[in-house]
Structures are given as C-alpha cells and as structure tokens.
Amino acid sequence: MEYYQGIPKITYKGKDSKDPFSFKFYNPDEVIGGKTMREHLRFAMSYWHTMCAEGVDMFGAGTSDKSYGAKDPVEQAKAKADAAFELMDKLDIDYFCFHDRDIVAEGETLKESNERLDIISAYIKDLMKKHNKKLLWGTANCFGNKRYMHGASTSPNADVFAFTVAQIKKAVEITVALGGEGYVFWGGREGYETLLNTDMAKEQDNMAKMMRMVVDYARSIGFKGDFYIEPKPKEPTKHQYDFDSATCLAFLRKYGLDKDFKLNIEANHATLASHTFQHELRVARDNGVFGSIDANSGDPNLGWDTDQFPTNIYDTTLAMYEVIKAGGFVHGGLNFDAKTRRGSFTKEDIFLAYIAGMDAFALGLRKAYTLIEDGRIDKFVEDRYSSYNTGIGKKITDGSATIEELEAYALKMGDVTTNTSGRQEYLEDVVNAVLFG
Ligand code: XUL
Ligand code: CO
C-alpha cells in the first residue's frame, strides 16, 4: 500500500526548477572533489521525528497523525516501517537512524519489549534488503519512560542502572543484526536538576562504566562500526554531562574511552551550548573524534532545541568545510534530526522539509569546495601563523625553545613592535563573495 500517495520520486532538476518536489542542488550522482554527492553527504532519515513525532508541544496536542492506520503495536510498527522505506525511496535517502522505541512501542516488561524488537527488526531487515537501505546508527531511548526520571546510567537507583544496561544491550544487538555503521549515546537524562541532591562524581563514574560494558559487549558480538557520544548541554535536564565536544573529550579521556568513541555533532545542540555548529565540528576535527552529524538548526530567537530542518547556507557551507577538512564521513553521515514545524502538518510538508534540508547541505558542499578552491581563507590562516615557521617561532613549534632562551629573546626585543591585522571583515566579505558572487 502506498502511504505517501501522490508524492513522486524526488529527482534533481537543477537550480532553476520551480517544481517543489525536486532537488535544486542535490544531484546524487554528480562528482565533486572525486566523490559523488551521495557519497559525500550520506543522508539519513531520523525515525523518531519523521515516522513518530506528531507535532505535540507543551501547549497543544499533535497536528499530524502517525498511527499508520493500526492499533496493535506490532502491526503499527510494521505499517510505520513500510511507510519509512517508501519515504526513503522517494527521497533517495540511503540511510536511517532509530531509537529502539521508535521502531516499536515499549511493552509492559523488558521481555515483551525485546520480543517486539525481535519481530520488527527482522521485518526491517527484509525491507532494507528489498529497498537497498542501510542503518547509519542505532540507539536506545533511555529518557522517555518515567523510570528514567532521575537519569539512566546516572540514576541514583541501581535498579535503573541495571535496566539501562539491559535495554542498551538489546539495542546494540539489533543495531548489529541490521548492519548498523554506528551506535549513538545521547544522555537525555544523564545530568542533574540540582547539585543539592547529586553525587556528580559517582554519576559520571557510572556513566563511564555503562559505556565500557556496552563497548566491550558490542565488540564481542562483532560490531565493527563507530560509537558516538552526542553532546548536548541541557534539555531535558538543567545540566547534561555531555555538555559540548570539549567536555565529552575530557570525559572520554578521563575514563580511557577516547580510543573507542567519536562524536555525533548536532547543530542545535551546539547553539544551546553557546557555540557555533562550526566550533563543535572544529573541536571534534582537531582532536580526531569527528564522526557524524545530526543535521538541523535552532532558531536564534528561541532558547530551546527546536530541531528545525537546516536551510541556512552560511552554516551548511562552514559545516561542510569542516567535514571536508576532517577527511569526510567514514561510518558517519548527515542524519536529519529535524522535524517540520507544528503548522507544517501534512505528508507533503515532510517531503518539502527533507528536500530543503538536503538541498541546503548539497549547496553547502558545493560552496565549501568553492571556498577551499578559492584558497583565500586557508591561505590567510596559513600566513597568519607563518611566524612559527622560521627563527624563534620554528624553535617554539619543534619544542626546542627553552624558557631562558625565550626570556633572552624577549629582553633583546624590548617590546613587541609588529602585529598584523586579523582582517575579520575582509574574510567575511570573501565568504559572501564565494556564497553569493
Ligand atoms: C535529542 C537528540 C536525540 C539524539 C538521539 O536532542 O538529539 O534525538 O539524536 O538520541
Ligand atoms: Co540528535
């Protein structure tokens, strides 16, 4: 049965196309910098927003129906999966991502939930084969159920810790069974509401213990993909331990998990941490932990995680610039952790939103290459640090300069007499010329 009736398969028609159901910039098979756009961008559909979220907010009920015409949870899960693969086919998206509870509703007990997961993951496996789709990453929803009110692996209640590990064990098993290329940890409730009731050190020790157990188990059952932590500073908790890229790095290094993990950077989470998306990607790139992206965007006037589809070309260009400089995606990709606005409630809106997001990243990829080929930005940065290539700078760079030598050098100088301009405004103009010229 066709679920998205009347919506055609979306194809590239070029930038002058006025057909809303066409790509203007995403031309999957076009080669840019030695790889096709499809290979560069590795787009993924997020099951939770696209297939599950009905537009509920704090002030009102859902505006779109995601029941898929079924009441029985397993039947509904199958109908939802059928629709998901139709959507991916029509949008020409190769990958998807899910939480365990997205693909089938949780049962009364862990056993019942696991049995449902067995049925639906087998069903999805067949669909993947039939439609030639792949799993970018799987994860476990350890935040929605009320048992996680005080956290999951960071709960003060050891029974909750045990339940968390058991739930994640199953999520890892189905991720492996479906050939998932990654497994994500997003600590939705791993944080605190007040330090007055919180043993922060113990909670973080426990979170690390959970991760170590999961990594070891996943490797033991043949998982070859990447583990990711997805940083987010707050929401739902007041403070989340995976605050931002730099905080995650410190955590991973403290617990000896840094060799096992990369980061899954989400644009809206970066802005919640008062960083740019580019900053979070740069921290990951510079520290060799760039892994994957949750592509979305916040609203500059709203202080919460609005998860909008990304349409800002400035942001997507600078994001793709970082991705290219990081060597591109290996196991990761661009997962649209994004939802249509509550007022964009029709089936057509979902397609139009994905088209807008895919086109925004496709154009960002094109512009990022132009920026790199243009060379002015890279050259400027290279020149800006050129004092480290010769003389005293070279000695600082290669580590041979001693503290006494630097003192003698500075005394001889008397004072610093030369400094060059940072030229920020000029560089912003260069970016504008590349984007809009
Ligand atoms: C929540 C969020 C999650 C993770 C996966 O803000 O981004 O959906 O991506 O758990
Ligand atoms: Co996310």
Tab-separated table of C-alpha atoms and ligand atoms in Angstrom:
chain	number	residue	atom	x	y	z
A	1	MET	CA	0.000	0.000	0.000
A	2	GLU	CA	1.309	3.426	-0.936
A	3	TYR	CA	1.335	5.651	2.144
A	4	TYR	CA	2.591	8.917	0.647
A	5	GLN	CA	0.091	8.950	-2.183
A	6	GLY	CA	0.540	11.493	-4.903
A	7	ILE	CA	4.125	12.275	-3.941
A	8	PRO	CA	6.544	11.389	-6.737
A	9	LYS	CA	10.111	10.142	-6.501
A	10	ILE	CA	12.216	13.250	-5.991
A	11	THR	CA	14.893	13.865	-8.605
A	12	TYR	CA	17.407	16.601	-9.355
A	13	LYS	CA	16.038	19.228	-11.715
A	14	GLY	CA	18.591	21.971	-11.231
A	15	LYS	CA	18.599	25.339	-9.503
A	16	ASP	CA	16.071	26.932	-11.825
A	17	SER	CA	13.450	24.281	-11.176
A	18	LYS	CA	10.188	25.640	-9.814
A	19	ASP	CA	8.895	22.140	-9.062
A	20	PRO	CA	8.640	21.957	-5.253
A	21	PHE	CA	9.075	18.186	-5.421
A	22	SER	CA	12.531	18.331	-6.987
A	23	PHE	CA	16.091	18.825	-5.787
A	24	LYS	CA	17.604	22.125	-6.875
A	25	PHE	CA	21.153	21.465	-5.632
A	26	TYR	CA	21.345	17.802	-4.621
A	27	ASN	CA	22.400	15.807	-7.648
A	28	PRO	CA	23.244	12.445	-6.054
A	29	ASP	CA	25.497	11.083	-8.786
A	30	GLU	CA	27.371	14.291	-9.591
A	31	VAL	CA	31.059	14.030	-8.712
A	32	ILE	CA	32.588	16.798	-6.626
A	33	GLY	CA	36.163	16.508	-5.402
A	34	GLY	CA	36.475	12.881	-6.502
A	35	LYS	CA	33.315	11.573	-4.804
A	36	THR	CA	29.651	11.638	-5.701
A	37	MET	CA	27.406	13.932	-3.699
A	38	ARG	CA	25.664	10.821	-2.393
A	39	GLU	CA	28.989	9.510	-1.049
A	40	HIS	CA	29.929	12.852	0.470
A	41	LEU	CA	26.671	13.546	2.222
A	42	ARG	CA	25.417	10.114	3.332
A	43	PHE	CA	21.957	11.443	4.194
A	44	ALA	CA	19.908	9.637	6.810
A	45	MET	CA	16.283	9.773	7.913
A	46	SER	CA	15.574	10.069	11.614
A	47	TYR	CA	12.864	7.588	12.539
A	48	TRP	CA	11.759	9.448	15.667
A	49	HIS	CA	10.879	12.770	14.112
A	50	THR	CA	9.867	11.630	10.667
A	51	MET	CA	7.916	8.493	11.470
A	52	CYS	CA	6.817	9.092	15.071
A	53	ALA	CA	6.539	12.740	16.110
A	54	GLU	CA	3.037	14.154	15.704
A	55	GLY	CA	3.770	17.805	16.463
A	56	VAL	CA	2.921	17.728	20.168
A	57	ASP	CA	4.265	20.685	22.148
A	58	MET	CA	3.943	21.977	25.716
A	59	PHE	CA	0.786	23.828	24.792
A	60	GLY	CA	-1.071	21.522	22.499
A	61	ALA	CA	-1.748	18.120	21.017
A	62	GLY	CA	-0.328	16.688	17.824
A	63	THR	CA	-1.266	18.138	14.475
A	64	SER	CA	-0.339	15.196	12.268
A	65	ASP	CA	-1.373	11.572	12.562
A	66	LYS	CA	1.410	8.974	12.776
A	67	SER	CA	-0.754	5.982	13.722
A	68	TYR	CA	-0.395	4.356	10.272
A	69	GLY	CA	-3.942	3.045	10.459
A	70	ALA	CA	-3.155	0.367	13.066
A	71	LYS	CA	-3.808	-0.117	16.778
A	72	ASP	CA	-1.868	-3.275	17.650
A	73	PRO	CA	1.702	-2.129	18.446
A	74	VAL	CA	3.457	-4.676	16.241
A	75	GLU	CA	1.076	-4.166	13.321
A	76	GLN	CA	1.514	-0.438	13.694
A	77	ALA	CA	5.300	-0.831	13.774
A	78	LYS	CA	5.187	-2.807	10.534
A	79	ALA	CA	2.972	-0.250	8.813
A	80	LYS	CA	5.284	2.501	10.030
A	81	ALA	CA	8.311	0.645	8.671
A	82	ASP	CA	6.599	0.200	5.296
A	83	ALA	CA	5.962	3.947	5.187
A	84	ALA	CA	9.541	4.718	6.276
A	85	PHE	CA	11.041	2.754	3.407
A	86	GLU	CA	8.618	4.303	0.911
A	87	LEU	CA	9.704	7.732	2.135
A	88	MET	CA	13.410	6.881	1.876
A	89	ASP	CA	12.876	5.517	-1.633
A	90	LYS	CA	11.006	8.607	-2.761
A	91	LEU	CA	13.589	10.950	-1.256
A	92	ASP	CA	16.531	8.866	-2.469
A	93	ILE	CA	17.907	8.639	1.086
A	94	ASP	CA	20.195	5.657	1.658
A	95	TYR	CA	20.386	5.563	5.469
A	96	PHE	CA	18.196	5.774	8.537
A	97	CYS	CA	18.722	6.082	12.303
A	98	PHE	CA	16.476	4.947	15.140
A	99	HIS	CA	15.981	4.559	18.852
A	100	ASP	CA	14.726	1.133	19.930
A	101	ARG	CA	11.377	2.625	20.983
A	102	ASP	CA	10.872	4.380	17.645
A	103	ILE	CA	10.642	1.209	15.646
A	104	VAL	CA	8.127	-0.430	18.002
A	105	ALA	CA	6.389	0.753	21.157
A	106	GLU	CA	7.748	-0.415	24.505
A	107	GLY	CA	5.886	-3.383	26.075
A	108	GLU	CA	4.780	-3.956	29.681
A	109	THR	CA	8.046	-5.694	30.557
A	110	LEU	CA	11.578	-5.706	29.187
A	111	LYS	CA	10.970	-9.231	27.906
A	112	GLU	CA	7.906	-8.153	25.963
A	113	SER	CA	9.749	-5.115	24.570
A	114	ASN	CA	12.613	-7.343	23.461
A	115	GLU	CA	10.251	-9.815	21.777
A	116	ARG	CA	8.659	-6.971	19.861
A	117	LEU	CA	12.112	-5.751	18.831
A	118	ASP	CA	12.980	-9.208	17.506
A	119	ILE	CA	9.876	-9.235	15.326
A	120	ILE	CA	10.234	-5.719	13.994
A	121	SER	CA	13.987	-5.816	13.439
A	122	ALA	CA	13.569	-8.961	11.331
A	123	TYR	CA	10.843	-7.151	9.395
A	124	ILE	CA	13.056	-4.099	8.898
A	125	LYS	CA	15.958	-6.287	7.819
A	126	ASP	CA	13.838	-7.639	4.950
A	127	LEU	CA	12.783	-4.133	3.965
A	128	MET	CA	16.417	-2.970	3.999
A	129	LYS	CA	17.340	-5.714	1.588
A	130	LYS	CA	14.376	-5.091	-0.670
A	131	HIS	CA	14.896	-1.310	-0.799
A	132	ASN	CA	18.698	-1.308	-0.605
A	133	LYS	CA	18.824	0.890	2.514
A	134	LYS	CA	21.355	0.930	5.348
A	135	LEU	CA	21.377	1.699	9.044
A	136	LEU	CA	23.618	4.676	9.844
A	137	TRP	CA	23.252	4.206	13.576
A	138	GLY	CA	21.048	2.800	16.262
A	139	THR	CA	20.492	3.962	19.817
A	140	ALA	CA	18.343	3.319	22.874
A	141	ASN	CA	15.711	5.663	24.211
A	142	CYS	CA	16.757	5.792	27.884
A	143	PHE	CA	14.964	9.047	28.624
A	144	GLY	CA	11.272	8.806	27.729
A	145	ASN	CA	9.981	6.259	30.231
A	146	LYS	CA	9.270	7.508	33.755
A	147	ARG	CA	11.734	5.013	35.236
A	148	TYR	CA	14.420	7.362	33.877
A	149	MET	CA	13.154	10.356	35.861
A	150	HIS	CA	16.481	10.630	37.744
A	151	GLY	CA	18.682	9.548	34.868
A	152	ALA	CA	19.542	6.213	33.244
A	153	SER	CA	23.126	5.062	33.887
A	154	THR	CA	23.440	8.124	36.147
A	155	SER	CA	20.354	7.364	38.226
A	156	PRO	CA	20.912	7.094	41.982
A	157	ASN	CA	18.834	3.909	41.765
A	158	ALA	CA	20.980	0.852	40.921
A	159	ASP	CA	17.921	-0.983	39.552
A	160	VAL	CA	17.636	1.736	36.928
A	161	PHE	CA	21.324	1.322	36.046
A	162	ALA	CA	20.753	-2.412	35.546
A	163	PHE	CA	17.664	-1.803	33.425
A	164	THR	CA	19.537	0.764	31.314
A	165	VAL	CA	22.384	-1.611	30.553
A	166	ALA	CA	19.930	-4.391	29.704
A	167	GLN	CA	17.954	-2.111	27.394
A	168	ILE	CA	21.090	-0.888	25.638
A	169	LYS	CA	22.390	-4.460	25.270
A	170	LYS	CA	19.320	-5.286	23.190
A	171	ALA	CA	19.566	-2.037	21.204
A	172	VAL	CA	23.169	-2.913	20.354
A	173	GLU	CA	22.153	-6.415	19.311
A	174	ILE	CA	19.556	-5.164	16.855
A	175	THR	CA	21.953	-2.491	15.575
A	176	VAL	CA	24.496	-5.215	14.855
A	177	ALA	CA	21.848	-7.517	13.341
A	178	LEU	CA	20.867	-4.713	10.939
A	179	GLY	CA	24.477	-3.988	9.976
A	180	GLY	CA	24.486	-0.576	11.686
A	181	GLU	CA	27.582	1.517	10.981
A	182	GLY	CA	27.350	3.346	14.292
A	183	TYR	CA	25.881	3.320	17.763
A	184	VAL	CA	24.972	6.599	19.499
A	185	PHE	CA	24.864	7.540	23.153
A	186	TRP	CA	22.820	10.637	23.784
A	187	GLY	CA	22.437	11.166	27.515
A	188	GLY	CA	18.976	12.646	27.522
A	189	ARG	CA	18.628	12.404	31.280
A	190	GLU	CA	22.297	11.929	32.146
A	191	GLY	CA	22.770	15.109	34.121
A	192	TYR	CA	21.147	16.855	37.032
A	193	GLU	CA	18.422	19.254	38.035
A	194	THR	CA	20.189	20.407	41.224
A	195	LEU	CA	23.571	19.656	42.774
A	196	LEU	CA	21.850	19.666	46.177
A	197	ASN	CA	20.759	16.059	45.601
A	198	THR	CA	23.507	14.920	43.227
A	199	ASP	CA	26.767	12.999	43.593
A	200	MET	CA	28.162	14.172	40.284
A	201	ALA	CA	31.398	12.170	40.535
A	202	LYS	CA	29.547	8.905	41.175
A	203	GLU	CA	27.072	9.570	38.375
A	204	GLN	CA	29.857	10.162	35.859
A	205	ASP	CA	31.776	7.086	37.064
A	206	ASN	CA	28.632	5.053	36.498
A	207	MET	CA	28.020	6.505	33.056
A	208	ALA	CA	31.579	5.524	32.076
A	209	LYS	CA	31.060	2.008	33.494
A	210	MET	CA	27.934	1.609	31.390
A	211	MET	CA	29.765	2.761	28.250
A	212	ARG	CA	32.720	0.447	28.858
A	213	MET	CA	30.390	-2.534	29.309
A	214	VAL	CA	28.461	-1.708	26.157
A	215	VAL	CA	31.586	-1.153	24.038
A	216	ASP	CA	33.132	-4.441	25.168
A	217	TYR	CA	29.907	-6.352	24.607
A	218	ALA	CA	29.280	-4.805	21.181
A	219	ARG	CA	32.806	-5.656	20.016
A	220	SER	CA	32.372	-9.213	21.359
A	221	ILE	CA	29.327	-9.733	19.119
A	222	GLY	CA	31.096	-8.385	16.050
A	223	PHE	CA	30.247	-4.673	15.952
A	224	LYS	CA	32.833	-3.007	13.723
A	225	GLY	CA	31.296	0.444	13.479
A	226	ASP	CA	31.803	3.632	15.458
A	227	PHE	CA	30.498	4.558	18.882
A	228	TYR	CA	29.442	8.143	19.230
A	229	ILE	CA	28.621	10.459	22.069
A	230	GLU	CA	26.208	13.184	21.040
A	231	PRO	CA	26.964	16.346	23.043
A	232	LYS	CA	24.123	18.482	24.353
A	233	PRO	CA	24.383	20.968	27.236
A	234	LYS	CA	20.849	20.928	28.603
A	235	GLU	CA	17.265	19.930	27.882
A	236	PRO	CA	15.639	17.879	29.201
A	237	THR	CA	17.901	18.242	32.260
A	238	LYS	CA	19.191	21.577	33.515
A	239	HIS	CA	22.744	20.353	33.021
A	240	GLN	CA	23.820	17.391	30.897
A	241	TYR	CA	27.178	15.748	31.435
A	242	ASP	CA	27.847	15.550	27.679
A	243	PHE	CA	27.725	19.371	27.583
A	244	ASP	CA	29.726	20.014	24.412
A	245	SER	CA	32.524	18.494	22.315
A	246	ALA	CA	35.293	19.630	24.648
A	247	THR	CA	33.501	18.334	27.761
A	248	CYS	CA	32.864	14.981	26.096
A	249	LEU	CA	36.536	14.722	25.173
A	250	ALA	CA	37.582	15.334	28.776
A	251	PHE	CA	35.129	12.680	29.959
A	252	LEU	CA	36.293	10.123	27.394
A	253	ARG	CA	39.952	10.737	28.242
A	254	LYS	CA	39.402	10.575	31.996
A	255	TYR	CA	37.806	7.143	31.700
A	256	GLY	CA	40.065	5.769	28.974
A	257	LEU	CA	37.225	5.625	26.453
A	258	ASP	CA	38.761	8.029	23.946
A	259	LYS	CA	40.029	5.284	21.629
A	260	ASP	CA	36.546	3.822	21.338
A	261	PHE	CA	34.464	6.909	20.693
A	262	LYS	CA	33.878	9.645	18.190
A	263	LEU	CA	31.344	12.461	18.395
A	264	ASN	CA	27.994	12.923	16.738
A	265	ILE	CA	27.642	16.690	16.475
A	266	GLU	CA	24.179	18.245	16.329
A	267	ALA	CA	23.826	21.825	15.118
A	268	ASN	CA	21.058	22.846	17.517
A	269	HIS	CA	22.932	21.321	20.472
A	270	ALA	CA	25.958	23.437	19.566
A	271	THR	CA	23.917	26.623	19.680
A	272	LEU	CA	22.345	25.593	23.012
A	273	ALA	CA	25.917	25.399	24.341
A	274	SER	CA	26.522	28.946	23.020
A	275	HIS	CA	28.845	27.642	20.335
A	276	THR	CA	28.561	27.730	16.597
A	277	PHE	CA	27.987	24.453	14.782
A	278	GLN	CA	31.359	25.029	13.118
A	279	HIS	CA	33.067	25.373	16.505
A	280	GLU	CA	31.791	21.997	17.709
A	281	LEU	CA	32.864	20.374	14.447
A	282	ARG	CA	36.279	22.050	14.659
A	283	VAL	CA	36.885	20.773	18.193
A	284	ALA	CA	35.999	17.273	17.023
A	285	ARG	CA	38.159	17.529	13.905
A	286	ASP	CA	41.178	18.936	15.739
A	287	ASN	CA	41.027	16.099	18.251
A	288	GLY	CA	40.488	13.274	15.777
A	289	VAL	CA	36.985	12.444	17.016
A	290	PHE	CA	34.826	13.788	14.219
A	291	GLY	CA	32.279	11.078	13.487
A	292	SER	CA	28.802	12.004	12.391
A	293	ILE	CA	26.312	14.871	12.218
A	294	ASP	CA	22.745	15.400	13.362
A	295	ALA	CA	21.705	17.950	10.791
A	296	ASN	CA	19.222	20.525	11.972
A	297	SER	CA	19.089	24.084	13.150
A	298	GLY	CA	17.749	26.102	16.064
A	299	ASP	CA	16.040	29.448	15.964
A	300	PRO	CA	18.243	32.356	17.054
A	301	ASN	CA	15.329	33.843	18.983
A	302	LEU	CA	14.339	30.680	20.824
A	303	GLY	CA	16.444	29.150	23.552
A	304	TRP	CA	15.442	25.556	23.107
A	305	ASP	CA	16.001	22.597	20.844
A	306	THR	CA	13.607	23.402	18.018
A	307	ASP	CA	15.139	20.779	15.699
A	308	GLN	CA	14.312	22.682	12.532
A	309	PHE	CA	15.345	21.471	9.125
A	310	PRO	CA	18.608	23.245	8.203
A	311	THR	CA	18.245	25.846	5.472
A	312	ASN	CA	20.964	28.369	6.278
A	313	ILE	CA	23.640	28.104	3.567
A	314	TYR	CA	26.240	30.019	5.568
A	315	ASP	CA	26.012	27.359	8.299
A	316	THR	CA	25.901	24.354	5.976
A	317	THR	CA	28.870	25.686	3.995
A	318	LEU	CA	31.046	26.137	7.066
A	319	ALA	CA	29.895	22.748	8.398
A	320	MET	CA	30.801	21.003	5.139
A	321	TYR	CA	34.107	22.895	5.107
A	322	GLU	CA	34.907	21.218	8.452
A	323	VAL	CA	33.689	17.835	7.227
A	324	ILE	CA	35.900	18.011	4.122
A	325	LYS	CA	38.892	19.148	6.186
A	326	ALA	CA	38.249	16.271	8.595
A	327	GLY	CA	38.588	13.872	5.647
A	328	GLY	CA	34.857	13.348	5.120
A	329	PHE	CA	32.496	10.835	6.681
A	330	VAL	CA	33.745	7.297	7.218
A	331	HIS	CA	30.975	5.478	9.103
A	332	GLY	CA	29.022	8.644	9.864
A	333	GLY	CA	26.683	10.753	7.792
A	334	LEU	CA	24.139	13.549	7.864
A	335	ASN	CA	21.161	12.454	9.893
A	336	PHE	CA	18.231	14.849	9.753
A	337	ASP	CA	17.435	15.039	13.450
A	338	ALA	CA	14.811	17.557	12.427
A	339	LYS	CA	11.073	17.944	12.349
A	340	THR	CA	8.643	20.104	10.446
A	341	ARG	CA	7.060	22.998	12.324
A	342	ARG	CA	3.828	22.135	14.083
A	343	GLY	CA	1.886	24.091	11.491
A	344	SER	CA	3.544	22.166	8.641
A	345	PHE	CA	1.449	19.110	9.357
A	346	THR	CA	0.818	17.391	6.029
A	347	LYS	CA	2.619	14.452	4.447
A	348	GLU	CA	3.786	16.797	1.695
A	349	ASP	CA	5.450	19.018	4.305
A	350	ILE	CA	7.734	16.186	5.404
A	351	PHE	CA	8.987	15.818	1.835
A	352	LEU	CA	9.364	19.540	1.294
A	353	ALA	CA	11.330	19.785	4.545
A	354	TYR	CA	13.720	16.970	3.610
A	355	ILE	CA	14.183	18.485	0.147
A	356	ALA	CA	15.034	21.844	1.752
A	357	GLY	CA	17.492	20.238	4.188
A	358	MET	CA	19.144	18.016	1.573
A	359	ASP	CA	19.431	20.910	-0.863
A	360	ALA	CA	20.897	23.134	1.871
A	361	PHE	CA	23.656	20.626	2.608
A	362	ALA	CA	24.201	19.889	-1.084
A	363	LEU	CA	24.661	23.598	-1.767
A	364	GLY	CA	26.819	23.840	1.370
A	365	LEU	CA	29.021	21.046	-0.009
A	366	ARG	CA	29.356	22.820	-3.351
A	367	LYS	CA	30.170	26.140	-1.684
A	368	ALA	CA	32.616	24.571	0.773
A	369	TYR	CA	34.588	23.187	-2.173
A	370	THR	CA	34.490	26.584	-3.857
A	371	LEU	CA	35.772	28.165	-0.642
A	372	ILE	CA	38.632	25.677	-0.464
A	373	GLU	CA	39.447	26.029	-4.183
A	374	ASP	CA	39.296	29.824	-3.870
A	375	GLY	CA	42.010	29.390	-1.252
A	376	ARG	CA	41.918	32.887	0.223
A	377	ILE	CA	40.673	31.804	3.648
A	378	ASP	CA	43.095	28.882	4.007
A	379	LYS	CA	45.994	30.993	2.747
A	380	PHE	CA	45.140	33.784	5.146
A	381	VAL	CA	45.136	31.437	8.120
A	382	GLU	CA	48.379	29.814	6.982
A	383	ASP	CA	50.085	33.206	6.618
A	384	ARG	CA	48.717	34.399	9.939
A	385	TYR	CA	50.787	31.770	11.741
A	386	SER	CA	53.852	31.977	9.495
A	387	SER	CA	55.978	33.474	12.309
A	388	TYR	CA	56.125	29.906	13.653
A	389	ASN	CA	57.858	28.663	10.505
A	390	THR	CA	61.208	30.400	10.959
A	391	GLY	CA	63.518	31.733	13.655
A	392	ILE	CA	62.280	31.678	17.240
A	393	GLY	CA	58.813	30.598	16.094
A	394	LYS	CA	60.216	27.462	14.499
A	395	LYS	CA	62.015	26.626	17.741
A	396	ILE	CA	58.727	27.007	19.641
A	397	THR	CA	56.993	24.781	17.109
A	398	ASP	CA	59.554	21.989	17.234
A	399	GLY	CA	59.771	22.198	21.014
A	400	SER	CA	63.440	23.123	21.194
A	401	ALA	CA	62.988	26.647	22.632
A	402	THR	CA	63.764	26.855	26.350
A	403	ILE	CA	62.185	29.255	28.818
A	404	GLU	CA	65.544	31.016	29.288
A	405	GLU	CA	66.005	31.378	25.548
A	406	LEU	CA	62.572	32.954	25.187
A	407	GLU	CA	63.335	35.331	28.032
A	408	ALA	CA	66.621	36.370	26.405
A	409	TYR	CA	64.819	36.833	23.089
A	410	ALA	CA	62.105	38.998	24.664
A	411	LEU	CA	64.622	41.081	26.607
A	412	LYS	CA	66.526	41.740	23.425
A	413	MET	CA	63.320	42.753	21.632
A	414	GLY	CA	62.416	45.172	24.403
A	415	ASP	CA	58.785	45.048	23.300
A	416	VAL	CA	56.700	43.511	20.538
A	417	THR	CA	56.762	46.007	17.696
A	418	THR	CA	54.890	44.151	14.963
A	419	ASN	CA	51.416	42.681	14.840
A	420	THR	CA	49.277	42.125	11.767
A	421	SER	CA	45.544	42.600	11.320
A	422	GLY	CA	43.087	39.716	11.798
A	423	ARG	CA	41.083	41.108	8.837
A	424	GLN	CA	37.789	39.599	10.036
A	425	GLU	CA	35.598	41.899	7.970
A	426	TYR	CA	37.584	41.208	4.810
A	427	LEU	CA	37.306	37.460	5.378
A	428	GLU	CA	33.551	37.716	5.919
A	429	ASP	CA	33.351	39.575	2.622
A	430	VAL	CA	35.328	36.791	0.931
A	431	VAL	CA	32.830	34.234	2.231
A	432	ASN	CA	29.951	36.380	0.946
A	433	ALA	CA	31.603	36.633	-2.460
A	434	VAL	CA	32.025	32.861	-2.609
A	435	LEU	CA	28.456	32.243	-1.458
A	436	PHE	CA	26.641	34.870	-3.465
A	437	GLY	CA	29.043	36.158	-6.105
B	1	XUL	C1	17.757	14.930	21.316
B	1	XUL	C2	18.522	14.257	20.268
B	1	XUL	C3	18.358	12.783	20.157
B	1	XUL	C4	19.587	12.066	19.731
B	1	XUL	C5	19.464	10.574	19.766
B	1	XUL	O1	18.009	16.284	21.416
B	1	XUL	O2	19.234	14.877	19.512
B	1	XUL	O3	17.296	12.524	19.312
B	1	XUL	O4	19.981	12.434	18.467
B	1	XUL	O5	19.038	10.086	20.980
B	2	CO	CO	20.351	14.384	17.839
